[in-house]
Coordinates of C-alpha atoms in Angstrom, one line a residue:
Chain A
M96 CA 22.9 -47.8 9.2
T97 CA 20.6 -45.5 11.0
T98 CA 16.8 -45.9 11.1
T99 CA 14.2 -43.5 12.0
T100 CA 11.0 -44.3 13.8
D101 CA 7.6 -43.1 12.5
R102 CA 6.6 -40.4 14.9
S103 CA 3.6 -39.3 13.0
D104 CA 1.3 -40.4 15.7
R105 CA 2.6 -37.6 17.9
L106 CA 2.0 -34.9 15.3
P107 CA -1.7 -34.2 15.9
A108 CA -1.2 -33.6 19.6
L109 CA 1.9 -31.5 19.1
L110 CA 0.3 -29.5 16.4
D111 CA -2.7 -29.0 18.6
E112 CA -0.5 -27.8 21.4
L113 CA 1.1 -25.2 19.1
A114 CA -2.2 -24.2 17.7
L115 CA -3.8 -23.7 21.1
A116 CA -0.8 -21.8 22.3
T117 CA -1.6 -19.2 19.6
P118 CA -3.2 -16.1 21.2
V119 CA -6.5 -15.2 19.6
A120 CA -8.2 -12.0 20.3
E121 CA -11.7 -12.1 21.6
D122 CA -14.1 -13.7 19.1
D123 CA -16.8 -11.1 19.7
E124 CA -14.8 -8.5 17.8
P125 CA -16.6 -7.5 14.6
F126 CA -15.2 -8.3 11.2
V127 CA -13.9 -5.2 9.6
A128 CA -12.5 -5.1 6.1
L129 CA -10.6 -2.0 5.2
T130 CA -10.6 -1.5 1.4
T131 CA -9.4 1.3 -0.7
L132 CA -11.6 3.1 -3.1
S133 CA -10.4 4.5 -6.4
S134 CA -12.0 7.9 -5.9
G135 CA -9.5 9.7 -3.8
T136 CA -10.0 13.4 -3.7
A137 CA -7.2 15.5 -5.1
D138 CA -7.5 18.0 -2.4
D139 CA -7.1 15.5 0.4
H140 CA -3.5 15.4 1.4
R141 CA -3.8 13.2 4.4
P142 CA -1.7 10.1 3.9
R143 CA -4.1 7.3 3.3
R144 CA -2.2 4.9 5.5
V145 CA -2.7 7.1 8.5
L146 CA -6.4 6.9 8.1
A147 CA -6.3 3.2 7.5
A148 CA -4.0 2.5 10.3
A149 CA -6.2 4.5 12.7
A150 CA -9.3 2.7 11.7
A151 CA -7.5 -0.7 11.9
C152 CA -6.3 0.1 15.4
L153 CA -9.7 1.2 16.4
V154 CA -11.7 -1.8 15.4
V155 CA -9.4 -4.7 15.6
G156 CA -8.5 -5.0 19.2
G157 CA -4.9 -5.7 19.9
V158 CA -3.9 -5.7 16.3
A159 CA -1.2 -3.1 15.7
S160 CA -0.9 -1.0 12.6
V161 CA 0.8 -3.9 10.9
A162 CA -2.7 -5.3 10.5
W163 CA -3.3 -2.7 8.0
A164 CA -0.5 -3.9 5.9
F165 CA -2.2 -7.2 5.4
T166 CA -5.8 -6.1 5.3
S167 CA -5.6 -3.4 2.6
Q168 CA -4.1 -5.4 -0.2
D169 CA -5.6 -4.9 -3.6
Q170 CA -6.3 -7.9 -5.7
P171 CA -4.9 -8.6 -9.1
G172 CA -7.0 -7.0 -11.6
D173 CA -8.6 -4.5 -9.1
P174 CA -8.7 -1.0 -10.3
Q175 CA -5.4 0.6 -9.1
P176 CA -6.0 3.3 -6.6
A177 CA -5.0 6.7 -7.6
P178 CA -1.5 7.4 -6.1
A179 CA -1.9 8.9 -2.7
A180 CA -0.6 12.4 -2.4
Q181 CA 2.9 11.8 -1.1
A182 CA 3.6 13.4 2.2
P183 CA 6.8 15.3 2.2
D184 CA 9.7 13.0 3.2
P185 CA 11.0 14.3 6.4
A186 CA 14.4 12.8 5.5
T187 CA 17.0 15.3 4.6
P188 CA 20.7 14.8 4.1
D189 CA 21.1 15.6 7.8
T190 CA 18.4 13.1 9.1
P191 CA 18.5 9.4 8.4
P192 CA 15.6 7.9 6.4
S193 CA 12.7 6.5 8.3
R194 CA 12.0 3.9 5.7
L195 CA 13.8 2.2 2.9
D196 CA 12.4 1.7 -0.6
P197 CA 14.1 0.4 -3.7
T198 CA 14.2 2.9 -6.6
L199 CA 14.2 0.3 -9.4
Y200 CA 11.8 -2.6 -10.1
P201 CA 12.4 -5.8 -12.1
M202 CA 11.1 -6.6 -15.6
I203 CA 11.7 -9.5 -17.8
D204 CA 10.7 -9.4 -21.5
E205 CA 11.1 -13.1 -22.3
P206 CA 10.3 -15.3 -19.3
P207 CA 11.7 -18.9 -19.5
L208 CA 9.4 -21.3 -21.4
G209 CA 7.0 -18.4 -21.9
L210 CA 5.8 -18.9 -18.3
P211 CA 3.3 -16.4 -16.9
V212 CA 4.7 -13.6 -14.7
T213 CA 2.9 -12.2 -11.7
A214 CA 4.0 -9.3 -9.6
R215 CA 3.6 -8.3 -6.0
S216 CA 4.7 -5.5 -3.8
D217 CA 4.9 -6.1 -0.1
A218 CA 5.2 -3.7 2.9
Y219 CA 7.5 -4.7 5.7
P220 CA 6.7 -3.0 8.9
G221 CA 10.3 -3.1 10.1
G222 CA 12.0 -5.3 12.7
S223 CA 14.9 -5.1 15.1
L224 CA 16.8 -2.1 13.9
R225 CA 20.4 -2.8 13.5
T226 CA 23.5 -2.0 11.5
E227 CA 24.9 -5.0 9.7
A228 CA 28.0 -5.9 7.7
L229 CA 29.4 -9.0 6.1
I230 CA 33.0 -10.1 6.2
G231 CA 34.7 -13.2 4.9
Q232 CA 37.8 -14.8 3.5
R233 CA 38.4 -14.5 -0.2
A234 CA 40.1 -17.1 -2.4
G235 CA 39.8 -16.0 -6.0
A236 CA 36.1 -15.5 -6.8
V237 CA 35.0 -17.5 -3.8
V238 CA 34.3 -16.0 -0.4
S239 CA 34.0 -18.4 2.6
D240 CA 34.1 -18.3 6.4
T241 CA 31.7 -15.5 6.2
V242 CA 30.5 -13.7 9.4
T243 CA 27.6 -11.3 9.6
I244 CA 28.2 -8.7 12.2
S245 CA 25.1 -7.0 13.5
V246 CA 25.0 -4.1 16.0
H247 CA 21.8 -3.3 18.0
A248 CA 21.2 -0.3 20.2
D249 CA 18.9 -2.3 22.5
P250 CA 19.4 -5.6 24.2
I251 CA 18.7 -8.6 22.0
E252 CA 17.1 -11.9 22.8
I253 CA 17.8 -14.9 20.7
S254 CA 15.4 -17.9 20.7
P255 CA 17.3 -21.1 21.3
M256 CA 16.8 -23.4 18.2
A257 CA 14.9 -26.5 18.9
G258 CA 15.5 -26.3 22.6
R259 CA 19.2 -26.4 22.3
P260 CA 20.6 -24.2 25.1
P261 CA 23.3 -21.5 24.4
V262 CA 26.9 -22.1 25.4
A263 CA 28.9 -19.5 27.3
T264 CA 32.0 -18.2 25.6
E265 CA 34.1 -15.1 25.2
V266 CA 34.6 -12.5 22.5
F267 CA 37.4 -10.0 22.9
G268 CA 37.6 -10.9 26.6
Q269 CA 33.9 -10.2 27.1
P270 CA 31.4 -12.8 28.1
A271 CA 29.4 -14.0 25.2
M272 CA 26.7 -16.6 24.3
S273 CA 26.8 -19.0 21.4
Y274 CA 23.6 -20.3 19.9
D275 CA 23.6 -23.3 17.6
Y276 CA 21.2 -22.7 14.8
G277 CA 22.2 -25.7 12.8
Q278 CA 19.6 -27.0 10.4
I279 CA 18.9 -30.3 8.8
D280 CA 20.6 -30.6 5.4
R281 CA 22.2 -27.2 5.8
P282 CA 25.6 -25.9 6.8
P283 CA 26.0 -25.1 10.4
L284 CA 24.8 -21.7 11.6
T285 CA 25.8 -20.1 14.9
H286 CA 24.8 -16.8 16.4
V287 CA 27.2 -15.4 19.0
T288 CA 26.0 -12.4 21.1
W289 CA 28.0 -10.1 23.3
G290 CA 28.3 -6.6 24.5
T291 CA 26.6 -4.4 27.1
G292 CA 25.6 -1.7 24.8
P293 CA 25.8 -1.5 21.9
Y294 CA 24.9 -5.1 21.5
F295 CA 26.6 -7.4 19.0
V296 CA 25.5 -10.5 17.1
A297 CA 27.9 -12.4 14.9
S298 CA 26.4 -15.1 12.6
G299 CA 28.1 -17.7 10.5
A300 CA 29.1 -21.3 10.3
D301 CA 31.6 -20.7 13.1
P302 CA 32.0 -17.0 14.0
L303 CA 34.4 -17.9 16.9
V304 CA 37.1 -18.9 14.4
F305 CA 37.1 -15.2 13.3
F306 CA 37.3 -13.9 16.8
E307 CA 40.2 -16.2 17.6
V308 CA 42.3 -14.2 15.1
A309 CA 40.6 -10.8 15.2
S310 CA 41.5 -8.0 17.6
A311 CA 39.2 -5.8 19.5
D312 CA 39.8 -2.9 17.1
S313 CA 38.4 -4.9 14.2
L314 CA 34.9 -3.8 15.3
D315 CA 33.8 -0.5 16.7
A316 CA 30.2 0.2 17.5
T317 CA 28.4 3.3 18.8
V318 CA 24.8 4.5 19.1
D319 CA 23.9 7.8 17.5
T320 CA 22.0 10.5 19.3
D321 CA 18.9 9.4 17.4
G322 CA 19.3 5.9 18.9
R323 CA 20.6 4.2 15.7
P324 CA 23.5 1.8 16.0
Q325 CA 26.6 2.4 14.0
L326 CA 29.3 -0.1 13.1
A327 CA 32.8 0.6 11.8
I328 CA 35.0 -2.2 10.5
G329 CA 38.6 -1.6 11.5
S330 CA 41.7 -3.7 10.7
L331 CA 40.8 -7.3 9.8
P332 CA 42.9 -10.4 10.2
E333 CA 44.9 -11.4 7.2
G334 CA 42.7 -12.9 4.5
Y335 CA 39.5 -11.3 5.7
E336 CA 37.8 -8.5 3.9
V337 CA 34.5 -6.6 4.0
I338 CA 32.0 -8.1 1.5
V339 CA 29.0 -5.9 2.5
E340 CA 29.7 -2.5 4.1
P341 CA 27.8 -1.7 7.3
A342 CA 24.2 -0.6 6.5
I343 CA 21.1 -0.1 8.5
V344 CA 18.6 -3.0 8.5
G345 CA 15.2 -3.3 9.9
L346 CA 13.5 -0.1 8.9
P347 CA 10.0 -0.3 7.4
M348 CA 10.4 -0.8 3.7
R349 CA 8.9 -1.9 0.4
G350 CA 9.8 -5.1 -1.4
A351 CA 8.7 -6.2 -4.9
T352 CA 8.7 -9.6 -6.4
L353 CA 8.1 -11.0 -9.9
S354 CA 7.1 -14.7 -9.8
I355 CA 7.6 -16.6 -13.0
G356 CA 5.5 -19.7 -13.3
L357 CA 4.0 -21.2 -10.2
D358 CA 7.2 -21.7 -8.2
N359 CA 9.9 -21.7 -10.9
Y360 CA 11.6 -18.4 -10.4
D361 CA 11.2 -15.4 -8.0
I362 CA 12.9 -12.1 -8.7
S363 CA 12.8 -9.7 -5.8
V364 CA 14.1 -6.2 -5.1
S365 CA 14.4 -4.3 -1.9
A366 CA 16.7 -1.9 -0.2
N367 CA 18.3 -4.7 1.8
N368 CA 21.4 -6.5 0.6
Y369 CA 20.5 -10.2 0.0
V370 CA 24.1 -11.3 0.0
T371 CA 24.2 -11.2 3.8
W372 CA 21.4 -13.7 3.9
M373 CA 22.9 -15.9 1.2
A374 CA 26.2 -16.1 3.2
E375 CA 24.4 -18.0 6.0
V376 CA 23.6 -20.8 3.6
A377 CA 26.7 -21.4 1.6
P378 CA 30.0 -19.8 0.5
L379 CA 29.7 -17.1 -2.0
R380 CA 31.0 -16.9 -5.6
Q381 CA 31.4 -13.5 -7.2
V382 CA 29.9 -13.3 -10.7
D383 CA 29.3 -10.6 -13.2
V384 CA 25.7 -9.7 -13.7
A385 CA 25.3 -7.3 -16.7
G386 CA 28.5 -5.5 -15.7
R387 CA 27.8 -5.4 -12.0
V388 CA 29.2 -7.4 -9.2
G389 CA 26.9 -10.2 -8.3
W390 CA 27.0 -13.2 -5.9
M391 CA 25.8 -16.7 -6.2
S392 CA 25.8 -19.5 -3.6
D393 CA 28.9 -21.6 -4.3
T394 CA 27.6 -25.1 -3.7
D395 CA 26.8 -28.3 -5.6
D396 CA 24.3 -29.3 -2.9
P397 CA 21.1 -29.9 -4.8
G398 CA 19.2 -29.1 -1.6
I399 CA 20.4 -25.5 -1.8
T400 CA 18.5 -23.3 -4.2
Q401 CA 20.4 -21.6 -7.0
D402 CA 20.3 -17.9 -6.5
V403 CA 21.9 -14.7 -7.7
A404 CA 22.1 -11.4 -5.8
W405 CA 23.4 -8.1 -7.1
Q406 CA 23.2 -4.4 -6.4
V407 CA 21.3 -2.5 -9.1
D408 CA 21.7 1.0 -7.9
E409 CA 22.5 2.8 -4.6
S410 CA 19.3 1.8 -2.9
T411 CA 18.1 -1.3 -4.9
Y412 CA 19.3 -4.8 -4.4
A413 CA 18.0 -7.7 -6.6
Y414 CA 17.7 -11.3 -5.8
L415 CA 16.9 -14.2 -8.2
K416 CA 15.8 -17.5 -6.7
V417 CA 15.5 -20.5 -9.0
N418 CA 13.3 -23.4 -7.8
D419 CA 13.0 -25.6 -10.8
G420 CA 16.3 -27.3 -11.0
T421 CA 18.0 -24.8 -13.4
D422 CA 21.7 -25.0 -12.9
A423 CA 24.0 -22.1 -11.8
A424 CA 24.8 -21.1 -15.4
G425 CA 21.1 -21.0 -16.3
A426 CA 20.4 -19.0 -13.2
L427 CA 23.1 -16.4 -14.0
E428 CA 21.9 -16.3 -17.7
L429 CA 18.4 -15.5 -16.4
A430 CA 19.7 -12.8 -14.1
Q431 CA 21.4 -11.2 -17.0
Q432 CA 18.1 -10.8 -18.8
I433 CA 16.4 -8.9 -16.0
T434 CA 16.0 -5.2 -16.6
F435 CA 14.9 -2.5 -14.1
V436 CA 12.5 0.3 -14.4
D437 CA 11.0 3.0 -12.2
Y438 CA 8.1 2.3 -10.0
D439 CA 5.4 3.8 -12.2
T440 CA 6.5 1.9 -15.3
W441 CA 6.7 -1.3 -13.3
V442 CA 3.1 -0.9 -11.9
A443 CA 1.8 0.0 -15.4
R444 CA 3.4 -3.1 -16.8
Y445 CA 2.5 -5.7 -14.2
L446 CA -0.5 -4.3 -12.3
P447 CA 1.0 -5.9 -9.1
E448 CA -0.9 -7.1 -6.2
Q449 CA 0.2 -4.6 -3.6
Q450 CA -0.3 -3.2 -0.3
D451 CA -1.6 0.3 0.0
L452 CA 1.6 2.2 0.4
P453 CA 2.6 5.7 -0.3
R454 CA 4.7 5.9 -3.4
P455 CA 8.4 5.1 -3.0
T456 CA 10.2 7.6 -0.9
A457 CA 13.4 7.7 -3.0
P458 CA 13.5 9.5 -6.3
A459 CA 13.0 7.0 -9.1
T460 CA 15.6 6.7 -11.9
T461 CA 15.5 4.7 -15.0
D462 CA 19.3 4.5 -15.3
P463 CA 20.6 1.4 -13.6
G464 CA 24.0 2.4 -14.6
Chain B
M136 CA -29.2 -2.9 8.1
G137 CA -27.7 -2.3 4.8
V138 CA -25.5 0.6 3.7
T139 CA -25.1 3.7 5.8
S140 CA -23.3 6.5 4.0
S141 CA -21.6 9.4 5.5
Q142 CA -20.4 12.7 4.0
G143 CA -16.8 12.1 5.0
D144 CA -13.6 11.1 3.4
P145 CA -14.2 8.8 0.4
L146 CA -10.8 7.2 0.7
L147 CA -11.9 4.5 3.1
E148 CA -14.7 2.0 2.9
I149 CA -15.2 0.3 6.2
V150 CA -17.2 -2.8 6.1
S151 CA -18.1 -4.1 9.5
T152 CA -20.3 -6.3 11.6
R153 CA -20.4 -3.5 14.0
S154 CA -23.7 -1.7 14.5
T155 CA -23.9 1.2 12.1
S156 CA -25.4 3.4 14.8
N157 CA -22.3 3.3 16.9
D158 CA -21.7 7.0 17.4
S159 CA -18.7 6.4 19.5
D160 CA -16.8 5.1 16.4
P161 CA -14.5 7.9 15.5
A162 CA -14.0 6.3 12.0
G163 CA -17.7 6.8 11.4
D164 CA -17.3 10.4 10.3
R165 CA -15.0 9.5 7.4
G166 CA -16.2 6.2 6.0
E167 CA -19.1 4.0 5.1
H168 CA -20.2 1.2 7.4
R169 CA -21.9 -1.7 5.6
E170 CA -23.0 -4.7 7.6
V171 CA -21.8 -8.0 6.3
E172 CA -24.2 -10.7 5.2
P173 CA -25.4 -13.1 7.9
W174 CA -23.7 -16.1 6.2
F175 CA -20.3 -14.3 6.4
D176 CA -20.9 -13.0 9.9
E177 CA -21.5 -16.6 11.0
L178 CA -18.5 -17.8 9.1
Y179 CA -16.3 -15.2 10.7
R180 CA -17.5 -15.8 14.2
S181 CA -17.4 -19.6 14.0
Q182 CA -14.1 -19.9 12.2
R183 CA -12.0 -17.0 13.2
A184 CA -10.0 -18.7 16.0
N185 CA -9.5 -21.8 13.9
I186 CA -8.2 -19.8 11.0
V187 CA -5.8 -17.8 13.2
R188 CA -4.4 -21.1 14.5
L189 CA -4.2 -22.6 11.0
A190 CA -2.2 -19.5 9.9
R191 CA 0.0 -19.9 12.9
L192 CA 0.8 -23.5 12.0
L193 CA 1.3 -22.7 8.4
T194 CA 3.6 -19.8 9.0
G195 CA 5.2 -20.4 12.4
S196 CA 4.5 -16.8 13.1
T197 CA 2.3 -16.0 16.1
A198 CA 2.9 -12.3 15.4
H199 CA 1.4 -12.5 11.9
A200 CA -1.3 -15.2 12.4
E201 CA -4.1 -12.8 13.2
D202 CA -3.2 -10.5 10.3
L203 CA -3.0 -13.4 7.8
A204 CA -6.3 -14.9 9.1
H205 CA -7.9 -11.5 8.7
E206 CA -6.6 -11.2 5.2
A207 CA -8.1 -14.5 4.4
F208 CA -11.5 -13.4 5.6
V209 CA -11.2 -10.2 3.6
R210 CA -10.6 -12.1 0.5
V211 CA -13.6 -14.4 1.1
Y212 CA -15.7 -11.4 1.9
R213 CA -14.7 -9.7 -1.3
R214 CA -15.9 -12.7 -3.2
G215 CA -19.4 -11.5 -2.3
S216 CA -22.1 -14.0 -2.7
P217 CA -22.6 -17.0 -0.3
I218 CA -20.2 -19.8 -1.0
E219 CA -21.3 -23.4 -1.2
E220 CA -18.7 -24.8 1.2
P221 CA -17.5 -21.7 2.9
V222 CA -15.3 -23.4 5.5
T223 CA -13.5 -25.3 2.8
F224 CA -13.1 -22.2 0.6
L225 CA -11.9 -20.2 3.6
R226 CA -9.3 -22.9 4.4
T227 CA -8.0 -22.9 0.8
V228 CA -7.8 -19.1 0.8
T229 CA -5.9 -19.2 4.1
V230 CA -3.4 -21.7 2.7
N231 CA -2.9 -19.4 -0.3
V232 CA -2.5 -16.3 1.8
C233 CA 0.1 -18.1 3.9
R234 CA 1.8 -19.4 0.9
S235 CA 2.0 -16.0 -0.6
W236 CA 3.4 -14.7 2.7
H237 CA 6.1 -17.4 2.6
R238 CA 7.1 -16.7 -0.9
N239 CA 7.3 -13.0 -0.7
A240 CA 8.2 -12.2 2.8
Q241 CA 10.2 -15.1 4.1
R242 CA 13.7 -13.7 3.7
E243 CA 12.9 -10.2 5.0
R244 CA 10.7 -11.6 7.7
L245 CA 13.4 -14.0 8.9
R246 CA 16.0 -11.3 8.8
M247 CA 13.9 -9.0 10.8
E248 CA 12.6 -11.5 13.3
R249 CA 15.7 -13.6 13.7
H250 CA 16.7 -12.0 16.9
G251 CA 13.2 -11.8 18.3
P252 CA 12.0 -13.5 21.4
A253 CA 10.2 -16.9 21.5
A254 CA 6.5 -16.2 21.4
D255 CA 4.9 -19.5 22.4
H256 CA 5.1 -21.1 25.7
V257 CA 4.8 -24.8 24.8
T258 CA 6.5 -28.0 25.7
P259 CA 10.1 -28.7 24.3
Q260 CA 8.6 -31.3 22.0
A261 CA 6.2 -28.9 20.5
R262 CA 8.8 -26.3 20.2
E263 CA 11.1 -28.8 18.5
L264 CA 8.3 -29.7 16.0
D265 CA 7.8 -26.0 15.4
A266 CA 11.5 -25.6 14.6
S267 CA 11.4 -28.7 12.3
L268 CA 8.3 -27.4 10.5
A269 CA 10.1 -24.1 9.9
R270 CA 12.7 -26.0 8.0
L271 CA 10.3 -27.6 5.6
P272 CA 9.4 -26.1 2.3
Y273 CA 6.0 -24.5 2.5
P274 CA 4.2 -27.1 0.4
E275 CA 5.5 -29.9 2.7
R276 CA 4.7 -27.9 5.8
A277 CA 1.1 -27.3 4.5
V278 CA 0.6 -31.0 3.8
I279 CA 1.7 -31.9 7.4
V280 CA -0.6 -29.3 8.9
L281 CA -3.6 -30.1 6.8
R282 CA -3.1 -33.8 7.3
Y283 CA -2.3 -34.0 11.0
W284 CA -4.0 -30.9 12.4
L285 CA -7.1 -30.7 10.2
D286 CA -7.2 -34.4 9.5
L287 CA -7.9 -33.9 5.8
S288 CA -7.7 -36.7 3.2
E289 CA -5.2 -36.6 0.4
V290 CA -7.9 -35.5 -2.0
Q291 CA -9.0 -32.7 0.3
I292 CA -5.4 -31.6 0.7
A293 CA -4.8 -31.7 -3.0
D294 CA -7.9 -29.5 -3.5
A295 CA -6.6 -27.0 -0.9
L296 CA -3.1 -26.9 -2.4
A297 CA -4.2 -27.1 -6.1
C298 CA -2.1 -30.1 -6.9
R299 CA -2.6 -33.8 -7.6
P300 CA -3.2 -36.3 -4.9
G301 CA -0.1 -38.1 -6.0
T302 CA 1.9 -34.9 -5.3
V303 CA 0.4 -34.7 -1.8
K304 CA 1.5 -38.3 -1.2
S305 CA 5.0 -37.6 -2.2
R306 CA 5.2 -34.4 -0.3
H307 CA 3.8 -36.1 2.7
A308 CA 6.3 -38.9 2.5
R309 CA 9.2 -36.5 2.1
A310 CA 8.1 -34.2 4.9
L311 CA 7.5 -37.1 7.3
R312 CA 10.9 -38.5 6.5
K313 CA 12.5 -35.2 7.6
L314 CA 10.3 -34.8 10.6
N315 CA 10.9 -38.3 11.8
K316 CA 14.6 -37.7 11.5
E317 CA 14.3 -34.7 13.8
I318 CA 11.7 -35.8 16.2
S319 CA 13.3 -39.1 16.8
R320 CA 16.5 -37.5 18.0

């Protein structure tokens, strides 16, 4: 029998240490609230975000334009600003997009237990740009031994988890580092990094098992002339297959969430495939969501949230998270009830709390297929 | 004092404690500058650093702490009139802003930042606690931070988290059990 000692007496000092290590800009900076007014002039075609970001950078020392994303939120019930004139999207079929927005947004007509529904739209400023794919071993509807392969154009730095140092290893004969990201009450998670450019990260319960049977031609990475990493999956060892095709991750993007009840259910959409994330927590089980391929975490662990992820259209991925003890069948049933509409219809229906973004860049469609 | 209007772009309203006669402010030709009320100015200047640090502890994100703290001040400012207990109100708003950030941004944030560098330079013990806090559900994390960093009572924490004191007690016990398991390694 193991016992644990009450260490709570150490918490105040450790929390204080963390708090005091937080950099805080000079206190003599003035308070500046950037708010949007509803009286935008029709003849002003300057993107609002440019003005806001410029002002934010001007008056809040050291705070990058991401500050704007958090300081310009409208409150629920506030008058909705007139849609900003949309700047022409520089993206053409020949140039990759500079941001990713979903084209469809979630609605639910009959929330469970009649719980209230609130909506929110978030702006994500973008992170480490990479191309990412998910592979795994399939046995019937269940996919396990998943490995997420990420390719970066620039060198990457992984923070050791809880002070655990990385372990030197090899991938395809190249020196590699393995980082143990195991968490309490969670399956193990390991990140393996290698490469001298492009730079690889493989994440999963034990990615090295995959590399023991894979050959160097399984993965091929390059960097485009525009600096974006590309990943091609070649021949895979027997039993492995591609679950999520390589796709760019880390561009600025919009996400939207419907929250049902206080913490009961969250339904999110974005242009990022949530399945890759889910695979880090548990094996995946393929399900049918209104005629589309969906995935659920395949686990009986009560500590792991029931969730369902599925692709709604080419640029929209949906994710349902259940927090109230609903079982897998109930979660899937709820997912089947979610419908999707274009951005304008969604905003009109839910009046979401949202950040002051330009309208979605991708053309909206009301046909989820 | 008061409102100074300009003939510029009506898209932005800029409310600032900055002097309205600051001609060097290039935003001044396209917005309105309105000085904040003294009570808010005092609140901002006295509490800003604390609120940034609270946001850091509640989210684990040094990169976003300033932004979230600012968002909390914006929400308090928008409320308008002087508030009876402004520090308590500001603290509650900060807890809610950080909670919202957790609920809506966590997955995307973690996916984007997972490969980022460590931001803080702290002792291994503090870093270990930071990692342990990151694994707690937000309500439990908030209870730990409010209890052990702000030294709030169960009733005060319940007020801030909009739950019953009994809920605070159970969350506290659960969180402490997990942290003890980790810290005692």
